[in-house]
XYZ file of C-alpha atoms in Angstrom:
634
model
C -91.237 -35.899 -99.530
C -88.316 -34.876 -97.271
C -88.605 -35.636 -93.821
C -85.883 -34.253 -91.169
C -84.597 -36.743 -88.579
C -84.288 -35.069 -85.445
C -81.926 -37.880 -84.451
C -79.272 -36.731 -86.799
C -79.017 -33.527 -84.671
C -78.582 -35.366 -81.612
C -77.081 -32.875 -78.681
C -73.409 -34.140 -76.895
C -73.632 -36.026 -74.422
C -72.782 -34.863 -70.885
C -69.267 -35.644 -70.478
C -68.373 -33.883 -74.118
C -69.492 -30.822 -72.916
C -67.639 -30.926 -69.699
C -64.384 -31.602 -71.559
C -65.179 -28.382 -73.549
C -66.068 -26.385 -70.961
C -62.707 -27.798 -68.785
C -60.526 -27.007 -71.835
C -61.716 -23.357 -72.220
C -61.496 -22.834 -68.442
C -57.375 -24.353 -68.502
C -56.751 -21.471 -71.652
C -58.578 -18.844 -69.727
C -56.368 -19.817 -66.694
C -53.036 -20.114 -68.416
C -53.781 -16.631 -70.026
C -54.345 -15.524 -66.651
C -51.077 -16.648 -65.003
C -49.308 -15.320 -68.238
C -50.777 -12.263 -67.775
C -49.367 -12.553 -64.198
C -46.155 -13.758 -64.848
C -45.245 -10.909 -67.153
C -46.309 -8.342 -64.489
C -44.365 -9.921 -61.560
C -41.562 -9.965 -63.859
C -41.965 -6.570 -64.610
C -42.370 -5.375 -61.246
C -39.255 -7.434 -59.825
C -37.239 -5.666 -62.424
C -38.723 -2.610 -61.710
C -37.327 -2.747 -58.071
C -34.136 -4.420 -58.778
C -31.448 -1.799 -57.367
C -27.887 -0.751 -58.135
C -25.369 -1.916 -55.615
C -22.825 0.436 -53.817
C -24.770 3.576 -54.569
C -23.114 5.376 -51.641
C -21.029 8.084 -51.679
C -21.296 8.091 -55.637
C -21.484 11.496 -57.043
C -24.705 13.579 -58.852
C -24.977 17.304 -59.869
C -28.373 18.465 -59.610
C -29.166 22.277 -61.627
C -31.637 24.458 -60.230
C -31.606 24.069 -56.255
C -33.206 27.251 -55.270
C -36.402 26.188 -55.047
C -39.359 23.203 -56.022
C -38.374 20.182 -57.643
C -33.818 20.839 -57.270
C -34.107 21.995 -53.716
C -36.327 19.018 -52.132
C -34.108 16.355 -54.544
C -30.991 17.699 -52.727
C -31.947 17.536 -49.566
C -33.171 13.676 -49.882
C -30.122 12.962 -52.343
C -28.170 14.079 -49.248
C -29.388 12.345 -46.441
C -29.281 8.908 -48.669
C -25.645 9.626 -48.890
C -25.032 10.827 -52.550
C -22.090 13.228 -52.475
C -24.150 15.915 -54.070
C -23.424 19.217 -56.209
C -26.085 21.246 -56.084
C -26.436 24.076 -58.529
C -28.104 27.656 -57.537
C -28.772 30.577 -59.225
C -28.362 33.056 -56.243
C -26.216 32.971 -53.117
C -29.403 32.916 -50.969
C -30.524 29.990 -52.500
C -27.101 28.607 -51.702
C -27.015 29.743 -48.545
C -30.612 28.276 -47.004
C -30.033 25.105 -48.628
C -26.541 24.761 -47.373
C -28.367 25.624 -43.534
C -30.321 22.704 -43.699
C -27.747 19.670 -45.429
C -24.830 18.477 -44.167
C -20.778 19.000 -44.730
C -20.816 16.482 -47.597
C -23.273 19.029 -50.316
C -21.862 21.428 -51.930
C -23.273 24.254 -53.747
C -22.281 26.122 -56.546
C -23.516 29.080 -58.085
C -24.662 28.057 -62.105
C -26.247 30.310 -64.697
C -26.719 27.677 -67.541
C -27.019 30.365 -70.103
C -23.870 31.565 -69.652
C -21.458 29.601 -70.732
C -18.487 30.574 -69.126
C -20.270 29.488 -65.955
C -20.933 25.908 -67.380
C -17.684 25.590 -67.793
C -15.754 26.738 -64.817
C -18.595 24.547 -62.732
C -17.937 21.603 -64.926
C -14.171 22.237 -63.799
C -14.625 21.913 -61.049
C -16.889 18.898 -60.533
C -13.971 17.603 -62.801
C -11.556 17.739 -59.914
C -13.473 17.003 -57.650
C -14.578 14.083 -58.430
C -11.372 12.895 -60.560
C -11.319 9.115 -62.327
C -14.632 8.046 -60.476
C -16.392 10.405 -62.817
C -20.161 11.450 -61.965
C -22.687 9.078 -61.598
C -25.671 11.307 -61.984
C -26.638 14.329 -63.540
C -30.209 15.761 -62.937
C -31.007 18.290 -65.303
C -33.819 20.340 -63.752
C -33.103 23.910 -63.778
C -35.758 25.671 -65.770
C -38.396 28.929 -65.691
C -41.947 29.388 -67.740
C -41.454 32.609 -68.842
C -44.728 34.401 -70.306
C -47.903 32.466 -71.180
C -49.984 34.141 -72.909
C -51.855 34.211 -77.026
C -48.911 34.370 -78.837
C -50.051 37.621 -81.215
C -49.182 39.042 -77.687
C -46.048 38.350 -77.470
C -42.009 39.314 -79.387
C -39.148 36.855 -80.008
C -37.565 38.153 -76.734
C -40.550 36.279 -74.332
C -39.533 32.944 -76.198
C -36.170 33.524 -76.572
C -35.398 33.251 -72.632
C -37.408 30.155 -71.770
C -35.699 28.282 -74.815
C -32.571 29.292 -73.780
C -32.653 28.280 -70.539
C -34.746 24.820 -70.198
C -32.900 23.875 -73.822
C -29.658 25.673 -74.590
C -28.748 25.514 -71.013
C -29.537 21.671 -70.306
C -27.963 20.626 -73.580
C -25.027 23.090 -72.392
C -24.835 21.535 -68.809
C -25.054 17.865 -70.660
C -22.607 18.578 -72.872
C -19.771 19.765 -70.501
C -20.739 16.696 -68.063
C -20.791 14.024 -70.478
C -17.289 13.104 -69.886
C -17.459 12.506 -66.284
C -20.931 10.639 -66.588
C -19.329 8.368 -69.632
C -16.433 7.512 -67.247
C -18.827 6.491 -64.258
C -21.045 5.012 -66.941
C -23.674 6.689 -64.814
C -27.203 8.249 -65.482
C -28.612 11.690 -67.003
C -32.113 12.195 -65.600
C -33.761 15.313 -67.323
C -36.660 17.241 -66.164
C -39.446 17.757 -69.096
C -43.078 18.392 -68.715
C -45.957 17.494 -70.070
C -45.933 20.208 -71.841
C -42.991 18.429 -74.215
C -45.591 16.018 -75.362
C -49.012 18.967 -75.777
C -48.557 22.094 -75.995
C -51.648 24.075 -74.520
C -50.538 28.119 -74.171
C -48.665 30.489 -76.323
C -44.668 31.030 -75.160
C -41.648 29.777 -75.376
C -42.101 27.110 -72.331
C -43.573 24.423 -74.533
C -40.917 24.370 -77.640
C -38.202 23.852 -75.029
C -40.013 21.750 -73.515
C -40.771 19.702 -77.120
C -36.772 20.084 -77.434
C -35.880 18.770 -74.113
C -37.829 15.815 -75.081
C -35.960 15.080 -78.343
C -32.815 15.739 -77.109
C -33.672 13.643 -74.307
C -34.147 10.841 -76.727
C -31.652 11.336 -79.188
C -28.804 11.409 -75.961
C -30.720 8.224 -75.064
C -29.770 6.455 -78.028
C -26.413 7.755 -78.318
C -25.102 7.076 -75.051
C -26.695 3.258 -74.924
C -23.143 2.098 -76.534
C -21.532 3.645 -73.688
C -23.360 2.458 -70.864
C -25.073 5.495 -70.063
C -28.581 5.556 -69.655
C -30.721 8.627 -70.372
C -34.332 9.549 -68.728
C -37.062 11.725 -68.999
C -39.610 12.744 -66.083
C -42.634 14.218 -67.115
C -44.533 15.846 -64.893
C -48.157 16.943 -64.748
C -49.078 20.042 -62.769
C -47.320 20.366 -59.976
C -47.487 23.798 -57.644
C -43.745 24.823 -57.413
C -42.588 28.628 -57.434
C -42.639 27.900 -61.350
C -46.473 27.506 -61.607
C -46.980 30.565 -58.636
C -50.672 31.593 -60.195
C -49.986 35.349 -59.055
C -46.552 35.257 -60.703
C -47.825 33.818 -63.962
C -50.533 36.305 -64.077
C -48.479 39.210 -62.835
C -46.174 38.481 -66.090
C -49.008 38.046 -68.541
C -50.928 41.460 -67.261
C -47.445 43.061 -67.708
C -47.820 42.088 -71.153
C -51.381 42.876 -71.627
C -50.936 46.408 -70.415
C -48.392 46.886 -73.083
C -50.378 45.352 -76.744
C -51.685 47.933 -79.124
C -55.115 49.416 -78.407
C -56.035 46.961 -82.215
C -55.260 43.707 -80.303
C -57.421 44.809 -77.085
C -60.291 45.389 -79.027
C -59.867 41.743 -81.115
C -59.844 40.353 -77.607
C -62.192 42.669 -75.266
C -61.353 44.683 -72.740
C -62.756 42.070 -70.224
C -60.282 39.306 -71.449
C -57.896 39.481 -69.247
C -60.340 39.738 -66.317
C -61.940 36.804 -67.090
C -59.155 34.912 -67.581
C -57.546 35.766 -64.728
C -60.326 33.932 -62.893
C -60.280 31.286 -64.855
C -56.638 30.207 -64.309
C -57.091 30.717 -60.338
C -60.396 28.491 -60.530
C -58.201 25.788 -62.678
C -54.950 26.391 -60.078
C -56.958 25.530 -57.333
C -58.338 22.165 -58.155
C -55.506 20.922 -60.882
C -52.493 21.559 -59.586
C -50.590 18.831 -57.484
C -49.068 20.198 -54.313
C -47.057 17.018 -53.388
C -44.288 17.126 -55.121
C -42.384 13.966 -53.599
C -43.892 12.059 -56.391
C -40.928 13.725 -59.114
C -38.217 13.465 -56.611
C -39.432 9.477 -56.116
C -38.745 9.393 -59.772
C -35.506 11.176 -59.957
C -34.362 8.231 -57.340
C -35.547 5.428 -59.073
C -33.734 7.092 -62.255
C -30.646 6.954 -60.803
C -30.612 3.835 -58.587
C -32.486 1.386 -60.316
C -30.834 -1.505 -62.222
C -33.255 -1.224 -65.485
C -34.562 2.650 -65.146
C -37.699 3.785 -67.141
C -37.099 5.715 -70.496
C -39.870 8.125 -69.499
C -41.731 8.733 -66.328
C -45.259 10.344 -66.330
C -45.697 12.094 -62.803
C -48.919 12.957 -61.538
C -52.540 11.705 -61.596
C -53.339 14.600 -63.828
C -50.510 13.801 -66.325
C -51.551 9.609 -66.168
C -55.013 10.065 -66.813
C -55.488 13.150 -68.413
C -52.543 15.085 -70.197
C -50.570 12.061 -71.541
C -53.507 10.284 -72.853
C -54.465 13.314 -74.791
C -50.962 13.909 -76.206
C -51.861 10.853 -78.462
C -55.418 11.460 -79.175
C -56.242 13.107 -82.677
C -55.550 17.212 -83.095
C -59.204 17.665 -83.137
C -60.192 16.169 -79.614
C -57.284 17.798 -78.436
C -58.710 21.236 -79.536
C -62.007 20.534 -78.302
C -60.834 19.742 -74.652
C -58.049 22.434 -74.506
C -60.449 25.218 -75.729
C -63.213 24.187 -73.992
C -61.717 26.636 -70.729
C -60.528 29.285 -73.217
C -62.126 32.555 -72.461
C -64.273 33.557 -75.499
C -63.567 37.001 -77.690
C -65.580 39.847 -77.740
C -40.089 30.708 -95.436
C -37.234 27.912 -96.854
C -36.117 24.267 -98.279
C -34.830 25.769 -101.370
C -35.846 23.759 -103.692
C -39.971 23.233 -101.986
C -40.052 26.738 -101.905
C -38.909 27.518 -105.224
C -40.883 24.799 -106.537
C -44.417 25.987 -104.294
C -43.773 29.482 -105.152
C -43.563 28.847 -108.666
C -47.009 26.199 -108.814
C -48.634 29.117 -106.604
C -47.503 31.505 -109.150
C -49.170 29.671 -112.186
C -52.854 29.654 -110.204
C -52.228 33.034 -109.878
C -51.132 33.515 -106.401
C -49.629 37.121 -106.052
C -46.666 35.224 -104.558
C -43.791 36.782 -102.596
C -41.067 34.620 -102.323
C -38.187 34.812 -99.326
C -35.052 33.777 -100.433
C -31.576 33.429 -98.520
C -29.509 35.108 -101.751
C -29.960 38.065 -104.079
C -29.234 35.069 -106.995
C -31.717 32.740 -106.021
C -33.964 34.948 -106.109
C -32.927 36.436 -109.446
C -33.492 32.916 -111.099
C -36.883 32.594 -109.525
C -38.217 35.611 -111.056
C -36.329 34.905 -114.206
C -38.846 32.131 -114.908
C -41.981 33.349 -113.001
C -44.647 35.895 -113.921
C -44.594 39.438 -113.002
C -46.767 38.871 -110.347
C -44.588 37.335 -108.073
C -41.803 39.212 -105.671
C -38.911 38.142 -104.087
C -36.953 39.616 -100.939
C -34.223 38.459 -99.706
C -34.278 36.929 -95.471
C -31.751 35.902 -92.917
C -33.723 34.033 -90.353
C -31.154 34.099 -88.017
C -30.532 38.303 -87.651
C -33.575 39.973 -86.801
C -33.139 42.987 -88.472
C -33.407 41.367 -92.014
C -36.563 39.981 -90.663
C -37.951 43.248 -89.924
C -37.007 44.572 -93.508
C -38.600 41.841 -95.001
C -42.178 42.379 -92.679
C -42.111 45.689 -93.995
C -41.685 45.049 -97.753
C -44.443 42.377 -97.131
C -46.596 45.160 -95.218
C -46.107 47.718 -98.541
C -46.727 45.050 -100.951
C -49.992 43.511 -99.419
C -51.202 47.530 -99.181
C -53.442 46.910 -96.378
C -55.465 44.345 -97.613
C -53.268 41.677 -95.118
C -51.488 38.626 -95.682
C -53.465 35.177 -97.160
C -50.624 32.640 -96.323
C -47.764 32.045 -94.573
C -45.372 28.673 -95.206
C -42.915 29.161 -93.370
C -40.193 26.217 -95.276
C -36.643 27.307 -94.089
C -34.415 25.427 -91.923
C -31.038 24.437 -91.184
C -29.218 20.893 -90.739
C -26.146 20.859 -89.970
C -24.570 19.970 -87.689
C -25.905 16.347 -87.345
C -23.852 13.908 -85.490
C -23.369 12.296 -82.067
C -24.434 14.511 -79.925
C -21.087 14.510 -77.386
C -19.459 15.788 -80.938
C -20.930 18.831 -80.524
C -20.747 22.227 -78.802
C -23.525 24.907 -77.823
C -22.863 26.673 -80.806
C -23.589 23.495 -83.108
C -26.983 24.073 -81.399
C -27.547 27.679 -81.492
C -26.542 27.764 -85.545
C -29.694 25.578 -86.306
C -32.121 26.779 -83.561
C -31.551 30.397 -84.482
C -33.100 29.524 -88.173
C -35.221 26.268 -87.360
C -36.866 27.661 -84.511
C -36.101 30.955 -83.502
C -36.070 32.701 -86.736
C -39.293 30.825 -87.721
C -41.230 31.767 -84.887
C -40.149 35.511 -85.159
C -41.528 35.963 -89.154
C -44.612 34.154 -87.716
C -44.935 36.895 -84.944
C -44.835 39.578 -86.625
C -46.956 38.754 -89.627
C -49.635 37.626 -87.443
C -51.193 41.131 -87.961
C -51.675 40.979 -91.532
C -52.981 36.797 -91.384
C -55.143 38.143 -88.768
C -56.467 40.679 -91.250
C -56.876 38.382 -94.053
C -58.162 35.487 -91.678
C -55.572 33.042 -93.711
C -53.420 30.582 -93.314
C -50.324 29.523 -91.077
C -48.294 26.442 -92.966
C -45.547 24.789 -91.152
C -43.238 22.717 -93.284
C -41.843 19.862 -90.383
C -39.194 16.987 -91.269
C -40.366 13.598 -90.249
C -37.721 14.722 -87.016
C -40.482 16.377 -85.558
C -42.354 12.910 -85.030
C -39.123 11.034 -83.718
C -35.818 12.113 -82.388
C -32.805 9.642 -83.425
C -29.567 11.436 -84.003
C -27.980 14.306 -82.316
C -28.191 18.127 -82.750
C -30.398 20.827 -83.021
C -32.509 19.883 -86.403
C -34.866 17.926 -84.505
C -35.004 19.550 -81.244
C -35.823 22.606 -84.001
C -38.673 20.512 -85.311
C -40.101 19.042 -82.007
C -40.155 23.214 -81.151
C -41.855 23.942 -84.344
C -44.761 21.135 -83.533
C -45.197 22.933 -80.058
C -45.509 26.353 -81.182
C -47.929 25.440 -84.407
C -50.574 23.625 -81.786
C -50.560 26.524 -79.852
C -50.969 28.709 -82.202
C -53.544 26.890 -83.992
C -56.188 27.148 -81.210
C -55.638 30.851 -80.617
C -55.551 31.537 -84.273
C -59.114 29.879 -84.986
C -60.975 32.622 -82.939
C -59.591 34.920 -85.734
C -60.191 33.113 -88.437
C -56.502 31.682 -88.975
C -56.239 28.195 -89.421
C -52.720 26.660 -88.589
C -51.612 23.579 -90.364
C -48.614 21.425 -90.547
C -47.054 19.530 -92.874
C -44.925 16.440 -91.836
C -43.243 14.827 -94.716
C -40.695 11.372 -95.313
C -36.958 12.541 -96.225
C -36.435 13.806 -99.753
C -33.469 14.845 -101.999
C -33.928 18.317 -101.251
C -31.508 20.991 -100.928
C -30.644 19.991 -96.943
C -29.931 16.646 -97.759
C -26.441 16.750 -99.018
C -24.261 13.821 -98.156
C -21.300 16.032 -99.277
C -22.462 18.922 -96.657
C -22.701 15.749 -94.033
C -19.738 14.637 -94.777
C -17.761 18.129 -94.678
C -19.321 19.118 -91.448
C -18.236 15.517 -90.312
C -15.132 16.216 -90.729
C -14.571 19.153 -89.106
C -16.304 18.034 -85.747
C -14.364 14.859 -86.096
C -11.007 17.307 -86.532
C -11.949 19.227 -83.185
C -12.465 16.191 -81.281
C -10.567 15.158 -77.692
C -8.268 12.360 -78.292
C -10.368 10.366 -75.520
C -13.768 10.913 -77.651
C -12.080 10.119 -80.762
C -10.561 6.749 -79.331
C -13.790 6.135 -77.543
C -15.253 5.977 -81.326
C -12.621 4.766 -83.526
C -11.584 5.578 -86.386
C -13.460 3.035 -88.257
C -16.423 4.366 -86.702
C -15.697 7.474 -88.510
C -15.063 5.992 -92.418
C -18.343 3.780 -91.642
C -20.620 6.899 -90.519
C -18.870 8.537 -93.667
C -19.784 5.946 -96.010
C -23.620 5.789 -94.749
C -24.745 9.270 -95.775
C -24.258 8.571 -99.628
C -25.855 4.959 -99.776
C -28.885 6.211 -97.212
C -29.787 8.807 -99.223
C -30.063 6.560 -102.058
C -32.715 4.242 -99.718
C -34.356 6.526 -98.425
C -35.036 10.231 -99.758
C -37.889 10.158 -102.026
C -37.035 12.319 -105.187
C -40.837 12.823 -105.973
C -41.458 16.257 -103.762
C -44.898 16.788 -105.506
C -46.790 15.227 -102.443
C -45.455 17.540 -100.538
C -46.048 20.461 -102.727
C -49.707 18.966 -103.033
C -50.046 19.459 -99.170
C -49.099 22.548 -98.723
C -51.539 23.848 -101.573
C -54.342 22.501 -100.173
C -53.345 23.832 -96.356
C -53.299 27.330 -98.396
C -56.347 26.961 -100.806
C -59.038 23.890 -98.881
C -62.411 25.459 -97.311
C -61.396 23.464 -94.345
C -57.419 22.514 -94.615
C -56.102 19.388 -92.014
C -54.065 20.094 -88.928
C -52.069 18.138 -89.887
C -50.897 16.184 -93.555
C -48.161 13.522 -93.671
C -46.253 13.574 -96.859
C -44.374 10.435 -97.972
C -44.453 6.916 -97.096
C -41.895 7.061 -94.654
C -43.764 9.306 -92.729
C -46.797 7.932 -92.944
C -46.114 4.847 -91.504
C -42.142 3.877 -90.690
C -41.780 6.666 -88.292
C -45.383 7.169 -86.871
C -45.243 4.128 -85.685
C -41.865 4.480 -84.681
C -43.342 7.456 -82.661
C -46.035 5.645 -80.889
C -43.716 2.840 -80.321
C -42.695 1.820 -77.197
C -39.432 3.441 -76.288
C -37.387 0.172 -75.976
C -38.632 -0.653 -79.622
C -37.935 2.527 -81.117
C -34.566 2.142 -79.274
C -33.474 -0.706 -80.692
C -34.648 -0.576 -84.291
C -32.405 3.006 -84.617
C -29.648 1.585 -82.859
C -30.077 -0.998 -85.887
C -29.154 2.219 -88.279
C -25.983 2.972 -86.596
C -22.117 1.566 -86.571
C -21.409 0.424 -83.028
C -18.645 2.847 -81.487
C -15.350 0.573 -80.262
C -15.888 1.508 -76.577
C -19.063 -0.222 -76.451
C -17.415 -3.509 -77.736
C -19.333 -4.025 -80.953
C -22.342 -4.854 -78.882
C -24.993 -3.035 -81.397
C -25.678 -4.320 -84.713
C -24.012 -2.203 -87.434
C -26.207 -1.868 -90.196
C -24.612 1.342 -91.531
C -27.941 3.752 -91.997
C -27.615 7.635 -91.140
C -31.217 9.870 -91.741
């Protein structure tokens, strides 16, 4: 028989269990004041200040009114010399009443060049080899905001230009001066670059600002400059005027064909006219000393903030959401929606021709007469080819109306839209406006135009929206207007995702790694290269080096050897089951890379991300050699 001693399970004694207890207590304690520590570090960095601020000089854009005017004014009395930019001699004039002898205002119209120039002149002279220590780029309208099967290429064309051409404009012209002063760029985003919530060309410049904002960040490190971001949540500023938003959007209302009243109901725009002044009323934030409290800190503070989030709204709510899955963010963005009454060469060739063999009737946009010549030559008779220039809007219109004749009225299943343009890609104070507009016009522009105005005929067929996006669209890390493109394109697909679904369209996008596709050419880098590094300022070019240059050249052939996946099935895969799935993803990452590398990189705190691409680039010789120069160009 087996008998168990209770003896052998004999409790510790009393002072055992008071050593336990007194050891767990000490960790709890020193994770406490670790806990602590880090904070009080944190904060005394936070509030560590730059010395001899005074008299330094910042150019702040768009003065008139909100956010520009009050900065200004407080810039002003602090005793910045300040340049402050207005778009109309009134707005000059009041704020002029009310500042003293040391402001000046100018009169700046950032899409027009010419006038970002002769301003940049003269802030030149004015402020001569002390350069400019700040630049504020806040200037910026909304434009229309409305479904976007309401609106043309015209009511996104202005807002993009504007709060993206005409920042990246101002920036560029002002870079010199702010790289002399080794001073700070503080530009003026939105939430609305991080979730996109209403139909319009707002949020895509917004998205751009944001990855410009972060590419510049990254480029200018070397240099001593450092780049920020504000981000504010709702703020009431003439911008967000409720009566001027809805003014605009009844404008366009009064003007849609009598088919896209009825899909909507007469009472639409009623109801949602209450709506938004309901939602005005208790969301928007009508202190606005909060963004100008940022602007400071940007530009005095020792160790500034890569981003600030402004606003209760924006902390809790809006910023939090940004990261949340697509489906959440649907299901609290349309829960206050008023209920209803083209190409990568070679992924397009290769989709149109799988889509071809499972007997798609596929019609096939293609940049050249030959390419698409040598599609059909090995494709079935089913499948058509016209030709399309994203960038001039006329061949975009003869290509919606051979679509129109071809689908005879029965509408369009699927759109993937798959063009795009690269270069230029390079640091971004190599470039000029134009670098930007030759992309943009294609990448984003030109996309969202086809999109517009075959939204009738998806609409009819209740089919599909596919958005081919480079992993650039997740993370920003060299300069020009690819990603700033792609950042656009992930804006506009959101939004038009949750209007589409009340007519049956479901919008889906399709983020995939780098692969040895047609736009990744190290020969096309490397000729483009060449001719911005040709056209350069003597001061850039020494500022750089010239082994910079040979380095940066000898990168593009041995990174596209690392890192561009040859295999573009996956992708291929994606997009077919975006066109063909009962219910298709929002969203499919395609690749390795972008599946994990640059998500994370994404999510990653900003002085992470920062540091790991600063890892991929030679170290220009102004900056001393200070960052590592593992030679890797995406």
């Amino acid at each position: 028989m087996f008998v168990d001693v209770p003896v052998a399970m004999a409790k510790p004694d009393l002072g055992e269990r008071v050593q336990k207890t007194s050891v767990k207590m000490l960790c709890y304690v020193l994770v406490f004041l670790g806990i602590a520590s880090l904070w009080w570090h944190w904060r005394t960095r936070d509030r560590m200040k730059v010395s001899d601020l005074a008299g330094k000089y910042i150019f702040i854009t768009g003065c008139d009114t909100g956010f520009g005017n009050m900065a200004a004014k407080i810039f002003d009395k602090k005793g910045f010399r300040v340049f402050a930019s207005c778009l109309t001699e009134t707005g000059a004039k009041e704020l002029k009443a009310v500042t003293s002898k040391q402001l000046q205002t100018v009169l700046l119209d950032v899409r027009d060049s010419d006038s970002v120039k002769k301003v940049a002149a003269r802030v030149k002279a004015e402020v001569q080899s002390e350069g400019l220590w700040g630049l504020v780029n806040n200037a910026g309208i909304l434009g229309p905001t409305a479904p976007t099967d309401w609106l043309d290429i015209e009511h996104f064309r202005e807002p993009i230009e504007v709060n993206l051409i005409g920042l990246i404009n101002v920036t560029i012209n002002m870079l010199p001066l702010i790289k002399k002063a080794k001073g700070r760029i503080v530009n003026v985003s939105s939430i609305g670059g991080r979730l996109a919530f209403s139909g319009g060309g707002y949020f895509p410049s917004k998205f751009g600002v944001e990855g410009f904002n972060d590419s510049l960040r990254r480029d200018m490190k070397a240099f001593g400059v450092k780049v920020c971001c504000i981000q504010p949540g709702l703020f009431k500023t003439a911008l967000t005027d409720p009566a001027h938003v809805m003014k605009e959007k009844e404008i366009i209302w009064n003007k849609l064909p009598l088919d896209i009243k009825k899909q909507y109901g007469e009472e639409y725009f009623q109801k949602d006219a209450a709506k938004k002044e309901k939602l005005s009323k208790s969301c928007l934030n009508k202190d606005i000393s909060p963004v100008i409290q940022c602007m400071e800190h940007a530009l005095t503070s020792l160790h500034p903030r890569a981003h600030y989030v402004v606003g209760q709204d924006a902390k809790l709510f809006w910023n939090p959401l940004s990261r949340m899955p697509a489906a959440i963010q649907d299901f609290l963005l349309l829960r206050n929606r008023v209920e209803l009454a083209a190409s990568n060469a070679k992924l397009g060739k290769s989709l149109a021709k799988w889509l071809d063999k499972r007997g798609f009737c596929v019609i096939a946009a293609c940049a050249t007469e030959k390419g698409g010549q040598e599609l059909r030559s090995c494709s079935s008779l089913l499948l058509k080819t016209v030709n399309l220039n994203l960038a001039d809007s006329n061949s975009i219109a003869r290509a919606v109306v051979f679509v129109t004749e071809e689908t005879a009225g029965k509408g369009l299943f699927g759109l993937v839209s798959n063009a795009e343009g690269t270069a230029p890609v390079a640091p971004t104070d190599w470039l000029r406006i134009e670098d930007f507009h030759s992309v943009l016009d294609v990448s984003l522009l030109g996309l969202i135009e086809i999109t517009l105005k075959l939204l009738p005929l998806l609409k009819k067929a209740e089919g599909r929206v596919v958005n081919l996006i480079n992993a650039k669209g997740l993370m920003a890390f060299v300069g020009g207007g690819y990603s700033l493109s792609k950042w656009g394109m992930e804006a506009f697909s959101d939004t038009l995702r949750m209007e589409m679904q009340h007519f049956g369209v479901k919008v889906s996008i399709v983020e995939h790694g780098f692969l040895k596709a047609g736009v990744v050419n190290s020969d096309v880098f490397k000729r483009d290269l060449l001719r911005l590094w040709n056209r350069l300022t003597p001061e850039i070019r020494d500022s750089y080096g010239e082994k910079y240059f040979l380095e940066y050249i000898k990168a593009q052939r041995s990174s596209v050897k690392r890192l561009c996946d040859s295999d573009i099935s996956k992708v291929i895969k994606c997009m077919e089951h975006a066109l063909i799935a009962t219910y298709p993803r929002t969203r499919y990452r395609a690749g390795w890379d972008a599946k994990f590398s640059w998500l994370f990189l994404s999510y990653a705190p900003s002085c992470l991300s920062d540091l790991l691409v600063c890892m991929m680039f030679p170290a220009p010789a102004a900056s001393g050699g200070s960052v590592p120069g593992v030679l890797i160009n995406i």
